[in-house]
């Protein structure tokens, strides 16, 4: 049995050892330099671009490396707004559609653009399982809508949206479509040959056993005229993301996207869910039973806060989360769970468990036993 049990893969992941062996920390060249060291560094980036594109079934030219998921979301949203305003300086105020359960990288970007008086936006509600209300989504489009941004899979409850249908609807309305696939990438198939209506897609390296500091935005070739850079400078990444590239982290992102993933994760997930719900009275599952990320468990308790469970498990050597890492310390409760209809107290009484690939089943058996003992001792 491993000493410390890490079960918070949605927050971040361990560097995969083979990825760590493959990356080249001593290749120091600037990828923009013409001489050998530069060309070598550029080769490493181009190789990573090819590997990421292979995983997404897309053209490598459509992959723009960024510093991570937050920047990719910002580039997609701000980039589309800036491009629109540049091309139509005297036009109406653009409108964006998103959902109530997006990551703060999307929600706070929309809020900021609204505060700058550059856009209006509507957040479409979700049902009790976190699925976007399709009727409300369709109703949200108006003649000023330029972009819809709906996450592929939720970081707190693992709900997987029907991106094929949502992106198709956006295109039928003549609107660009972005999806935040930071949690979905490498945990489920993403085939951009099939998802023909997705124009922009965000991913992040540190969520897939790479290194922090690299992510990517997929930009479909015909959507390129509709997006402007948000970081300007030397014109790297086809002019869409200036700045000397983080070669090492980009290399790691490329190799990490090729890792063979654990196909049995969803079985372990279901085993833990069933055991907790059966063994610990008053517990319930947040999010759906199907169409859920294979590594995600989100459990609600009747009599103990998520924070207390997290701290007590930590003392026993187990790392889980009381929600999204970005929201930890958020005493108002999780915006995702509130949007799904939970009360404030219910949204504070939850833990998120996200299982790394190849976690031994006995670690998860220990997790259930420890949670049971924490909850039972609390009752006494
Ligand atoms: N989007 C989602 C759904 C996430 O879960 C996260 C990180 O938790 C991000 C965006 C931000 O990614 P990064 O940490 O790479 O900036």
mmCIF file of C-alpha atoms and ligand atoms in Angstrom:
data_model
loop_
_atom_site.group_PDB
_atom_site.id
_atom_site.type_symbol
_atom_site.label_atom_id
_atom_site.label_comp_id
_atom_site.label_asym_id
_atom_site.label_seq_id
_atom_site.Cartn_x
_atom_site.Cartn_y
_atom_site.Cartn_z
ATOM 1 C CA UNK A 1 0.000 0.000 0.000
ATOM 2 C CA UNK A 2 1.456 3.393 -0.953
ATOM 3 C CA UNK A 3 2.347 5.692 1.934
ATOM 4 C CA UNK A 4 0.525 8.823 0.870
ATOM 5 C CA UNK A 5 -2.564 8.470 -1.301
ATOM 6 C CA UNK A 6 -3.108 11.298 -3.789
ATOM 7 C CA UNK A 7 -6.688 11.496 -5.057
ATOM 8 C CA UNK A 8 -6.974 15.046 -6.406
ATOM 9 C CA UNK A 9 -6.062 14.621 -10.062
ATOM 10 C CA UNK A 10 -8.531 17.293 -11.183
ATOM 11 C CA UNK A 11 -6.439 19.874 -9.279
ATOM 12 C CA UNK A 12 -3.140 18.709 -10.697
ATOM 13 C CA UNK A 13 -1.272 15.511 -11.545
ATOM 14 C CA UNK A 14 2.122 13.973 -10.878
ATOM 15 C CA UNK A 15 4.664 14.138 -13.695
ATOM 16 C CA UNK A 16 4.590 10.776 -15.471
ATOM 17 C CA UNK A 17 8.082 9.197 -15.024
ATOM 18 C CA UNK A 18 8.541 8.216 -18.724
ATOM 19 C CA UNK A 19 7.514 11.777 -19.699
ATOM 20 C CA UNK A 20 10.130 13.064 -17.244
ATOM 21 C CA UNK A 21 12.744 10.846 -18.933
ATOM 22 C CA UNK A 22 11.807 11.933 -22.458
ATOM 23 C CA UNK A 23 11.906 15.718 -21.977
ATOM 24 C CA UNK A 24 15.144 17.600 -22.645
ATOM 25 C CA UNK A 25 15.967 20.049 -19.821
ATOM 26 C CA UNK A 26 19.418 20.789 -21.273
ATOM 27 C CA UNK A 27 18.185 21.822 -24.716
ATOM 28 C CA UNK A 28 18.238 25.514 -23.962
ATOM 29 C CA UNK A 29 17.954 27.129 -27.399
ATOM 30 C CA UNK A 30 15.408 29.809 -28.212
ATOM 31 C CA UNK A 31 13.024 28.240 -30.751
ATOM 32 C CA UNK A 32 13.084 31.479 -32.770
ATOM 33 C CA UNK A 33 16.879 31.397 -33.261
ATOM 34 C CA UNK A 34 18.112 30.317 -36.690
ATOM 35 C CA UNK A 35 21.229 28.404 -35.552
ATOM 36 C CA UNK A 36 21.342 24.782 -34.444
ATOM 37 C CA UNK A 37 20.338 25.236 -30.780
ATOM 38 C CA UNK A 38 17.294 27.221 -31.866
ATOM 39 C CA UNK A 39 16.331 24.751 -34.551
ATOM 40 C CA UNK A 40 16.589 21.911 -32.030
ATOM 41 C CA UNK A 41 14.251 23.693 -29.614
ATOM 42 C CA UNK A 42 11.817 24.429 -32.434
ATOM 43 C CA UNK A 43 11.940 20.745 -33.387
ATOM 44 C CA UNK A 44 10.916 19.780 -29.846
ATOM 45 C CA UNK A 45 7.927 22.124 -29.979
ATOM 46 C CA UNK A 46 6.886 20.926 -33.415
ATOM 47 C CA UNK A 47 7.083 17.321 -32.229
ATOM 48 C CA UNK A 48 4.842 18.161 -29.246
ATOM 49 C CA UNK A 49 2.429 19.949 -31.590
ATOM 50 C CA UNK A 50 2.235 16.824 -33.725
ATOM 51 C CA UNK A 51 1.605 14.580 -30.692
ATOM 52 C CA UNK A 52 -1.154 16.800 -29.281
ATOM 53 C CA UNK A 53 -2.752 17.067 -32.737
ATOM 54 C CA UNK A 54 -2.607 13.282 -33.128
ATOM 55 C CA UNK A 55 -4.498 12.881 -29.851
ATOM 56 C CA UNK A 56 -7.160 15.384 -30.920
ATOM 57 C CA UNK A 57 -7.390 14.162 -34.550
ATOM 58 C CA UNK A 58 -6.618 17.625 -35.886
ATOM 59 C CA UNK A 59 -4.069 19.479 -37.988
ATOM 60 C CA UNK A 60 -0.883 20.349 -36.010
ATOM 61 C CA UNK A 61 -1.031 23.865 -37.489
ATOM 62 C CA UNK A 62 -4.241 24.408 -35.501
ATOM 63 C CA UNK A 63 -2.534 23.902 -32.108
ATOM 64 C CA UNK A 64 -1.446 27.145 -30.367
ATOM 65 C CA UNK A 65 0.671 26.579 -27.267
ATOM 66 C CA UNK A 66 -0.124 28.749 -24.228
ATOM 67 C CA UNK A 67 0.841 28.762 -20.550
ATOM 68 C CA UNK A 68 -2.120 26.562 -19.512
ATOM 69 C CA UNK A 69 -5.876 26.167 -19.429
ATOM 70 C CA UNK A 70 -6.602 29.603 -17.970
ATOM 71 C CA UNK A 71 -4.692 31.347 -20.740
ATOM 72 C CA UNK A 72 -6.268 29.154 -23.417
ATOM 73 C CA UNK A 73 -9.765 30.078 -22.173
ATOM 74 C CA UNK A 74 -8.775 33.754 -22.060
ATOM 75 C CA UNK A 75 -7.309 33.590 -25.565
ATOM 76 C CA UNK A 76 -10.458 31.989 -26.976
ATOM 77 C CA UNK A 77 -12.878 34.431 -25.359
ATOM 78 C CA UNK A 78 -10.936 37.699 -25.289
ATOM 79 C CA UNK A 79 -9.358 36.844 -28.649
ATOM 80 C CA UNK A 80 -12.743 36.469 -30.352
ATOM 81 C CA UNK A 81 -14.084 39.651 -28.710
ATOM 82 C CA UNK A 82 -10.995 41.727 -29.600
ATOM 83 C CA UNK A 83 -11.028 40.474 -33.174
ATOM 84 C CA UNK A 84 -14.728 41.250 -33.508
ATOM 85 C CA UNK A 85 -14.325 44.771 -32.133
ATOM 86 C CA UNK A 86 -11.344 45.429 -34.415
ATOM 87 C CA UNK A 87 -13.227 44.234 -37.475
ATOM 88 C CA UNK A 88 -16.526 45.960 -36.552
ATOM 89 C CA UNK A 89 -15.534 49.085 -34.567
ATOM 90 C CA UNK A 90 -18.930 50.763 -34.996
ATOM 91 C CA UNK A 91 -21.080 47.688 -34.575
ATOM 92 C CA UNK A 92 -23.373 46.555 -31.734
ATOM 93 C CA UNK A 93 -22.041 45.233 -28.446
ATOM 94 C CA UNK A 94 -21.241 41.525 -28.949
ATOM 95 C CA UNK A 95 -23.033 38.877 -26.897
ATOM 96 C CA UNK A 96 -21.608 35.590 -25.555
ATOM 97 C CA UNK A 97 -23.362 32.484 -24.242
ATOM 98 C CA UNK A 98 -21.828 30.275 -21.580
ATOM 99 C CA UNK A 99 -23.063 28.122 -18.683
ATOM 100 C CA UNK A 100 -23.424 28.586 -14.939
ATOM 101 C CA UNK A 101 -20.979 25.755 -14.155
ATOM 102 C CA UNK A 102 -17.941 26.891 -16.136
ATOM 103 C CA UNK A 103 -14.507 27.187 -14.566
ATOM 104 C CA UNK A 104 -13.606 30.621 -13.192
ATOM 105 C CA UNK A 105 -11.148 31.009 -16.087
ATOM 106 C CA UNK A 106 -14.235 31.417 -18.288
ATOM 107 C CA UNK A 107 -16.669 33.038 -15.828
ATOM 108 C CA UNK A 108 -14.285 35.741 -14.613
ATOM 109 C CA UNK A 109 -13.111 36.488 -18.156
ATOM 110 C CA UNK A 110 -16.726 37.111 -19.175
ATOM 111 C CA UNK A 111 -17.294 39.215 -16.045
ATOM 112 C CA UNK A 112 -14.216 41.302 -16.763
ATOM 113 C CA UNK A 113 -15.179 41.926 -20.405
ATOM 114 C CA UNK A 114 -18.661 42.979 -19.269
ATOM 115 C CA UNK A 115 -17.208 45.339 -16.659
ATOM 116 C CA UNK A 116 -15.109 46.866 -19.438
ATOM 117 C CA UNK A 117 -18.414 47.403 -21.255
ATOM 118 C CA UNK A 118 -17.186 45.331 -24.206
ATOM 119 C CA UNK A 119 -19.762 42.504 -24.125
ATOM 120 C CA UNK A 120 -23.043 41.224 -22.727
ATOM 121 C CA UNK A 121 -23.359 37.585 -21.805
ATOM 122 C CA UNK A 122 -25.892 35.023 -20.632
ATOM 123 C CA UNK A 123 -25.155 31.971 -18.510
ATOM 124 C CA UNK A 124 -27.378 29.036 -19.396
ATOM 125 C CA UNK A 125 -28.673 26.995 -16.416
ATOM 126 C CA UNK A 126 -27.970 23.298 -15.853
ATOM 127 C CA UNK A 127 -30.157 20.503 -14.477
ATOM 128 C CA UNK A 128 -29.601 18.694 -11.153
ATOM 129 C CA UNK A 129 -26.853 16.555 -12.732
ATOM 130 C CA UNK A 130 -25.005 19.472 -14.316
ATOM 131 C CA UNK A 131 -26.222 19.022 -17.906
ATOM 132 C CA UNK A 132 -26.791 22.233 -19.853
ATOM 133 C CA UNK A 133 -30.475 22.980 -20.425
ATOM 134 C CA UNK A 134 -30.617 22.747 -24.225
ATOM 135 C CA UNK A 135 -33.858 24.709 -24.557
ATOM 136 C CA UNK A 136 -32.490 27.580 -22.503
ATOM 137 C CA UNK A 137 -29.280 27.366 -24.560
ATOM 138 C CA UNK A 138 -31.182 27.693 -27.840
ATOM 139 C CA UNK A 139 -33.259 30.569 -26.420
ATOM 140 C CA UNK A 140 -30.112 32.413 -25.308
ATOM 141 C CA UNK A 141 -28.928 33.130 -28.868
ATOM 142 C CA UNK A 142 -29.728 36.567 -30.242
ATOM 143 C CA UNK A 143 -28.683 38.564 -33.281
ATOM 144 C CA UNK A 144 -25.646 39.938 -31.403
ATOM 145 C CA UNK A 145 -24.284 36.549 -30.267
ATOM 146 C CA UNK A 146 -20.758 35.943 -31.570
ATOM 147 C CA UNK A 147 -19.527 33.075 -29.364
ATOM 148 C CA UNK A 148 -20.822 30.181 -27.254
ATOM 149 C CA UNK A 149 -18.441 28.676 -24.695
ATOM 150 C CA UNK A 150 -19.506 25.467 -22.929
ATOM 151 C CA UNK A 151 -17.083 23.200 -21.071
ATOM 152 C CA UNK A 152 -16.677 19.628 -22.297
ATOM 153 C CA UNK A 153 -16.499 18.126 -18.794
ATOM 154 C CA UNK A 154 -16.948 19.742 -15.418
ATOM 155 C CA UNK A 155 -14.024 19.894 -12.998
ATOM 156 C CA UNK A 156 -16.122 19.435 -9.829
ATOM 157 C CA UNK A 157 -18.778 16.883 -10.717
ATOM 158 C CA UNK A 158 -17.384 15.362 -13.919
ATOM 159 C CA UNK A 159 -20.535 15.924 -16.023
ATOM 160 C CA UNK A 160 -19.763 15.428 -19.733
ATOM 161 C CA UNK A 161 -21.795 17.717 -21.993
ATOM 162 C CA UNK A 162 -23.139 16.844 -25.429
ATOM 163 C CA UNK A 163 -20.621 19.067 -27.200
ATOM 164 C CA UNK A 164 -21.479 17.673 -30.625
ATOM 165 C CA UNK A 165 -25.053 18.883 -30.307
ATOM 166 C CA UNK A 166 -24.259 22.192 -28.535
ATOM 167 C CA UNK A 167 -21.590 23.142 -31.081
ATOM 168 C CA UNK A 168 -23.858 22.148 -33.988
ATOM 169 C CA UNK A 169 -26.600 24.435 -32.638
ATOM 170 C CA UNK A 170 -24.101 27.315 -32.371
ATOM 171 C CA UNK A 171 -23.007 26.854 -35.991
ATOM 172 C CA UNK A 172 -26.610 26.629 -37.170
ATOM 173 C CA UNK A 173 -27.041 30.071 -35.608
ATOM 174 C CA UNK A 174 -23.844 31.310 -37.301
ATOM 175 C CA UNK A 175 -22.007 31.566 -33.964
ATOM 176 C CA UNK A 176 -18.462 30.422 -33.119
ATOM 177 C CA UNK A 177 -18.095 27.658 -30.519
ATOM 178 C CA UNK A 178 -15.427 27.215 -27.809
ATOM 179 C CA UNK A 179 -15.141 24.342 -25.360
ATOM 180 C CA UNK A 180 -12.963 24.159 -22.255
ATOM 181 C CA UNK A 181 -11.681 20.574 -22.468
ATOM 182 C CA UNK A 182 -9.079 20.951 -19.705
ATOM 183 C CA UNK A 183 -10.609 18.122 -17.637
ATOM 184 C CA UNK A 184 -11.766 16.052 -20.592
ATOM 185 C CA UNK A 185 -8.488 15.856 -22.522
ATOM 186 C CA UNK A 186 -6.950 12.360 -22.280
ATOM 187 C CA UNK A 187 -9.785 11.127 -20.042
ATOM 188 C CA UNK A 188 -12.231 10.578 -22.891
ATOM 189 C CA UNK A 189 -11.959 10.483 -26.656
ATOM 190 C CA UNK A 190 -11.950 13.890 -28.312
ATOM 191 C CA UNK A 191 -12.092 13.518 -32.074
ATOM 192 C CA UNK A 192 -12.086 16.880 -33.809
ATOM 193 C CA UNK A 193 -12.779 15.175 -37.150
ATOM 194 C CA UNK A 194 -16.148 14.172 -35.690
ATOM 195 C CA UNK A 195 -16.662 17.335 -33.600
ATOM 196 C CA UNK A 196 -16.781 19.401 -36.783
ATOM 197 C CA UNK A 197 -18.499 22.367 -35.167
ATOM 198 C CA UNK A 198 -15.931 23.042 -32.447
ATOM 199 C CA UNK A 199 -13.870 26.091 -33.416
ATOM 200 C CA UNK A 200 -11.755 26.482 -30.263
ATOM 201 C CA UNK A 201 -10.780 23.950 -27.578
ATOM 202 C CA UNK A 202 -8.655 24.493 -24.435
ATOM 203 C CA UNK A 203 -6.324 21.934 -22.832
ATOM 204 C CA UNK A 204 -3.703 22.034 -20.062
ATOM 205 C CA UNK A 205 -0.505 20.014 -19.513
ATOM 206 C CA UNK A 206 -0.501 19.724 -15.729
ATOM 207 C CA UNK A 207 -3.889 17.955 -15.696
ATOM 208 C CA UNK A 208 -2.548 15.060 -17.786
ATOM 209 C CA UNK A 209 0.726 14.184 -16.001
ATOM 210 C CA UNK A 210 2.788 16.843 -17.771
ATOM 211 C CA UNK A 211 4.421 19.915 -16.215
ATOM 212 C CA UNK A 212 2.758 23.131 -15.023
ATOM 213 C CA UNK A 213 3.179 26.059 -17.408
ATOM 214 C CA UNK A 214 1.976 24.730 -20.763
ATOM 215 C CA UNK A 215 -1.414 24.307 -22.351
ATOM 216 C CA UNK A 216 -2.861 24.762 -25.787
ATOM 217 C CA UNK A 217 -5.764 26.261 -27.643
ATOM 218 C CA UNK A 218 -6.976 24.421 -30.713
ATOM 219 C CA UNK A 219 -8.073 26.982 -33.317
ATOM 220 C CA UNK A 220 -9.761 25.489 -36.390
ATOM 221 C CA UNK A 221 -8.195 26.946 -39.530
ATOM 222 C CA UNK A 222 -11.291 28.761 -40.736
ATOM 223 C CA UNK A 223 -11.803 30.386 -37.299
ATOM 224 C CA UNK A 224 -8.325 31.969 -37.364
ATOM 225 C CA UNK A 225 -9.496 35.257 -38.922
ATOM 226 C CA UNK A 226 -12.005 35.518 -36.032
ATOM 227 C CA UNK A 227 -9.434 35.526 -33.223
ATOM 228 C CA UNK A 228 -6.826 38.115 -32.214
ATOM 229 C CA UNK A 229 -3.855 37.587 -29.890
ATOM 230 C CA UNK A 230 -4.217 38.752 -26.306
ATOM 231 C CA UNK A 231 -0.450 38.692 -25.719
ATOM 232 C CA UNK A 232 1.446 40.634 -28.348
ATOM 233 C CA UNK A 233 5.175 40.675 -28.981
ATOM 234 C CA UNK A 234 7.515 38.635 -31.164
ATOM 235 C CA UNK A 235 4.704 36.848 -33.001
ATOM 236 C CA UNK A 236 5.387 33.274 -31.878
ATOM 237 C CA UNK A 237 2.697 30.595 -32.331
ATOM 238 C CA UNK A 238 1.527 31.943 -35.666
ATOM 239 C CA UNK A 239 1.181 35.421 -34.160
ATOM 240 C CA UNK A 240 -1.527 34.237 -31.767
ATOM 241 C CA UNK A 241 0.647 33.881 -28.655
ATOM 242 C CA UNK A 242 3.829 35.896 -28.380
ATOM 243 C CA UNK A 243 6.555 35.134 -25.865
ATOM 244 C CA UNK A 244 9.472 32.697 -25.865
ATOM 245 C CA UNK A 245 7.925 29.263 -25.616
ATOM 246 C CA UNK A 246 8.126 27.144 -22.438
ATOM 247 C CA UNK A 247 9.876 24.392 -24.385
ATOM 248 C CA UNK A 248 10.214 21.882 -21.545
ATOM 249 C CA UNK A 249 6.582 22.097 -20.422
ATOM 250 C CA UNK A 250 5.377 22.007 -24.044
ATOM 251 C CA UNK A 251 7.484 18.901 -24.676
ATOM 252 C CA UNK A 252 5.952 17.309 -21.558
ATOM 253 C CA UNK A 253 2.444 18.180 -22.755
ATOM 254 C CA UNK A 254 3.170 16.436 -26.052
ATOM 255 C CA UNK A 255 4.545 13.265 -24.480
ATOM 256 C CA UNK A 256 1.868 13.210 -21.756
ATOM 257 C CA UNK A 257 -0.866 13.273 -24.382
ATOM 258 C CA UNK A 258 0.507 9.936 -25.659
ATOM 259 C CA UNK A 259 0.434 8.101 -22.302
ATOM 260 C CA UNK A 260 -1.572 4.880 -22.279
ATOM 261 C CA UNK A 261 -4.402 5.626 -19.834
ATOM 262 C CA UNK A 262 -6.086 3.306 -17.361
ATOM 263 C CA UNK A 263 -9.213 1.880 -18.997
ATOM 264 C CA UNK A 264 -10.549 0.541 -15.687
ATOM 265 C CA UNK A 265 -10.813 3.869 -13.898
ATOM 266 C CA UNK A 266 -14.584 4.131 -14.264
ATOM 267 C CA UNK A 267 -14.971 0.676 -12.636
ATOM 268 C CA UNK A 268 -12.932 1.828 -9.625
ATOM 269 C CA UNK A 269 -14.937 5.066 -9.563
ATOM 270 C CA UNK A 270 -18.224 3.158 -9.443
ATOM 271 C CA UNK A 271 -16.886 0.779 -6.806
ATOM 272 C CA UNK A 272 -15.990 3.722 -4.528
ATOM 273 C CA UNK A 273 -19.309 5.479 -5.159
ATOM 274 C CA UNK A 274 -21.319 2.312 -4.410
ATOM 275 C CA UNK A 275 -19.277 1.529 -1.285
ATOM 276 C CA UNK A 276 -19.613 5.043 0.155
ATOM 277 C CA UNK A 277 -23.337 5.325 -0.559
ATOM 278 C CA UNK A 278 -23.950 1.860 0.922
ATOM 279 C CA UNK A 279 -21.661 2.085 3.951
ATOM 280 C CA UNK A 280 -22.150 5.689 5.064
ATOM 281 C CA UNK A 281 -25.727 6.775 5.799
ATOM 282 C CA UNK A 282 -26.772 10.215 4.622
ATOM 283 C CA UNK A 283 -24.311 10.379 1.717
ATOM 284 C CA UNK A 284 -25.305 11.119 -1.879
ATOM 285 C CA UNK A 285 -23.640 11.475 -5.265
ATOM 286 C CA UNK A 286 -23.327 14.887 -6.909
ATOM 287 C CA UNK A 287 -23.409 14.718 -10.689
ATOM 288 C CA UNK A 288 -24.597 11.984 -13.035
ATOM 289 C CA UNK A 289 -24.000 8.215 -12.894
ATOM 290 C CA UNK A 290 -23.333 8.047 -16.627
ATOM 291 C CA UNK A 291 -21.755 10.613 -18.941
ATOM 292 C CA UNK A 292 -19.327 11.328 -16.124
ATOM 293 C CA UNK A 293 -15.533 11.597 -16.261
ATOM 294 C CA UNK A 294 -14.027 8.184 -15.413
ATOM 295 C CA UNK A 295 -11.920 9.554 -12.540
ATOM 296 C CA UNK A 296 -14.489 11.839 -10.856
ATOM 297 C CA UNK A 297 -16.417 11.218 -7.631
ATOM 298 C CA UNK A 298 -18.243 13.987 -5.772
ATOM 299 C CA UNK A 299 -19.934 12.950 -2.542
ATOM 300 C CA UNK A 300 -22.246 14.966 -0.302
ATOM 301 C CA UNK A 301 -22.497 14.335 3.467
ATOM 302 C CA UNK A 302 -25.421 15.144 5.738
ATOM 303 C CA UNK A 303 -23.518 16.052 8.894
ATOM 304 C CA UNK A 304 -19.961 17.154 8.132
ATOM 305 C CA UNK A 305 -18.363 19.794 5.931
ATOM 306 C CA UNK A 306 -16.154 18.852 3.008
ATOM 307 C CA UNK A 307 -13.376 20.938 4.507
ATOM 308 C CA UNK A 308 -13.419 18.885 7.710
ATOM 309 C CA UNK A 309 -13.322 15.601 5.774
ATOM 310 C CA UNK A 310 -10.420 16.928 3.672
ATOM 311 C CA UNK A 311 -8.401 17.974 6.735
ATOM 312 C CA UNK A 312 -9.022 14.708 8.570
ATOM 313 C CA UNK A 313 -8.172 12.603 5.524
ATOM 314 C CA UNK A 314 -5.025 14.688 5.056
ATOM 315 C CA UNK A 315 -3.981 13.828 8.609
ATOM 316 C CA UNK A 316 -4.397 10.159 7.650
ATOM 317 C CA UNK A 317 -2.261 10.546 4.537
ATOM 318 C CA UNK A 318 -4.971 10.918 1.895
ATOM 319 C CA UNK A 319 -5.354 13.983 -0.370
ATOM 320 C CA UNK A 320 -8.837 14.799 -1.696
ATOM 321 C CA UNK A 321 -10.530 18.127 -2.344
ATOM 322 C CA UNK A 322 -13.496 20.059 -0.987
ATOM 323 C CA UNK A 323 -14.292 21.279 -4.509
ATOM 324 C CA UNK A 324 -12.271 22.949 -7.220
ATOM 325 C CA UNK A 325 -8.708 23.880 -6.166
ATOM 326 C CA UNK A 326 -9.376 27.385 -7.489
ATOM 327 C CA UNK A 327 -12.405 27.723 -5.210
ATOM 328 C CA UNK A 328 -10.877 26.307 -2.033
ATOM 329 C CA UNK A 329 -11.530 28.699 0.802
ATOM 330 C CA UNK A 330 -14.708 29.842 -0.976
ATOM 331 C CA UNK A 331 -17.075 29.999 2.004
ATOM 332 C CA UNK A 332 -20.062 30.887 -0.126
ATOM 333 C CA UNK A 333 -20.135 27.312 -1.450
ATOM 334 C CA UNK A 334 -19.368 25.837 -4.846
ATOM 335 C CA UNK A 335 -20.979 27.802 -7.691
ATOM 336 C CA UNK A 336 -21.280 24.511 -9.603
ATOM 337 C CA UNK A 337 -23.252 22.709 -6.888
ATOM 338 C CA UNK A 338 -25.406 25.785 -6.236
ATOM 339 C CA UNK A 339 -26.181 25.957 -9.975
ATOM 340 C CA UNK A 340 -27.227 22.281 -9.810
ATOM 341 C CA UNK A 341 -29.792 23.172 -7.135
ATOM 342 C CA UNK A 342 -27.909 22.243 -3.960
ATOM 343 C CA UNK A 343 -28.341 24.516 -0.925
ATOM 344 C CA UNK A 344 -25.375 26.494 0.367
ATOM 345 C CA UNK A 345 -24.891 24.061 3.269
ATOM 346 C CA UNK A 346 -25.132 21.051 0.940
ATOM 347 C CA UNK A 347 -22.559 22.624 -1.339
ATOM 348 C CA UNK A 348 -20.198 23.022 1.625
ATOM 349 C CA UNK A 349 -20.711 19.398 2.743
ATOM 350 C CA UNK A 350 -19.002 17.796 -0.259
ATOM 351 C CA UNK A 351 -15.718 16.226 -1.221
ATOM 352 C CA UNK A 352 -14.322 15.648 -4.688
ATOM 353 C CA UNK A 353 -12.189 12.577 -5.244
ATOM 354 C CA UNK A 354 -10.391 12.360 -8.599
ATOM 355 C CA UNK A 355 -8.515 9.118 -9.116
ATOM 356 C CA UNK A 356 -5.111 9.000 -10.852
ATOM 357 C CA UNK A 357 -4.565 6.322 -13.498
ATOM 358 C CA UNK A 358 -3.382 2.963 -12.118
ATOM 359 C CA UNK A 359 -4.415 3.715 -8.504
ATOM 360 C CA UNK A 360 -4.359 0.359 -6.632
ATOM 361 C CA UNK A 361 -7.853 -0.752 -5.596
ATOM 362 C CA UNK A 362 -6.600 -1.248 -2.003
ATOM 363 C CA UNK A 363 -5.870 2.500 -1.743
ATOM 364 C CA UNK A 364 -9.505 3.164 -2.550
ATOM 365 C CA UNK A 365 -10.687 0.556 -0.065
ATOM 366 C CA UNK A 366 -8.620 2.397 2.564
ATOM 367 C CA UNK A 367 -10.171 5.706 1.478
ATOM 368 C CA UNK A 368 -13.695 4.391 2.048
ATOM 369 C CA UNK A 369 -12.747 2.961 5.459
ATOM 370 C CA UNK A 370 -11.156 6.256 6.537
ATOM 371 C CA UNK A 371 -14.149 8.323 5.405
ATOM 372 C CA UNK A 372 -16.458 5.946 7.232
ATOM 373 C CA UNK A 373 -14.439 6.259 10.432
ATOM 374 C CA UNK A 374 -14.314 10.088 10.135
ATOM 375 C CA UNK A 375 -18.077 10.362 9.665
ATOM 376 C CA UNK A 376 -18.871 7.824 12.411
ATOM 377 C CA UNK A 377 -16.522 9.437 14.937
ATOM 378 C CA UNK A 378 -18.137 12.757 14.260
ATOM 379 C CA UNK A 379 -21.516 11.384 15.242
ATOM 380 C CA UNK A 380 -20.265 10.263 18.643
HETATM 381 N N1 LIG B 1 -10.692 24.869 -16.963
HETATM 382 C C1 LIG B 1 -10.988 23.830 -16.192
HETATM 383 C C2 LIG B 1 -12.229 23.044 -16.431
HETATM 384 C C3 LIG B 1 -10.137 23.477 -15.130
HETATM 385 O O1 LIG B 1 -10.446 22.434 -14.346
HETATM 386 C C4 LIG B 1 -8.968 24.246 -14.926
HETATM 387 C C5 LIG B 1 -8.092 23.953 -13.787
HETATM 388 O O2 LIG B 1 -8.518 23.450 -12.774
HETATM 389 C C6 LIG B 1 -8.696 25.308 -15.793
HETATM 390 C C7 LIG B 1 -9.589 25.592 -16.793
HETATM 391 C C8 LIG B 1 -7.466 26.133 -15.632
HETATM 392 O O3 LIG B 1 -6.340 25.408 -16.097
HETATM 393 P P1 LIG B 1 -4.856 25.801 -15.637
HETATM 394 O O4 LIG B 1 -4.711 25.383 -14.213
HETATM 395 O O5 LIG B 1 -3.977 25.034 -16.574
HETATM 396 O O6 LIG B 1 -4.726 27.269 -15.819
#
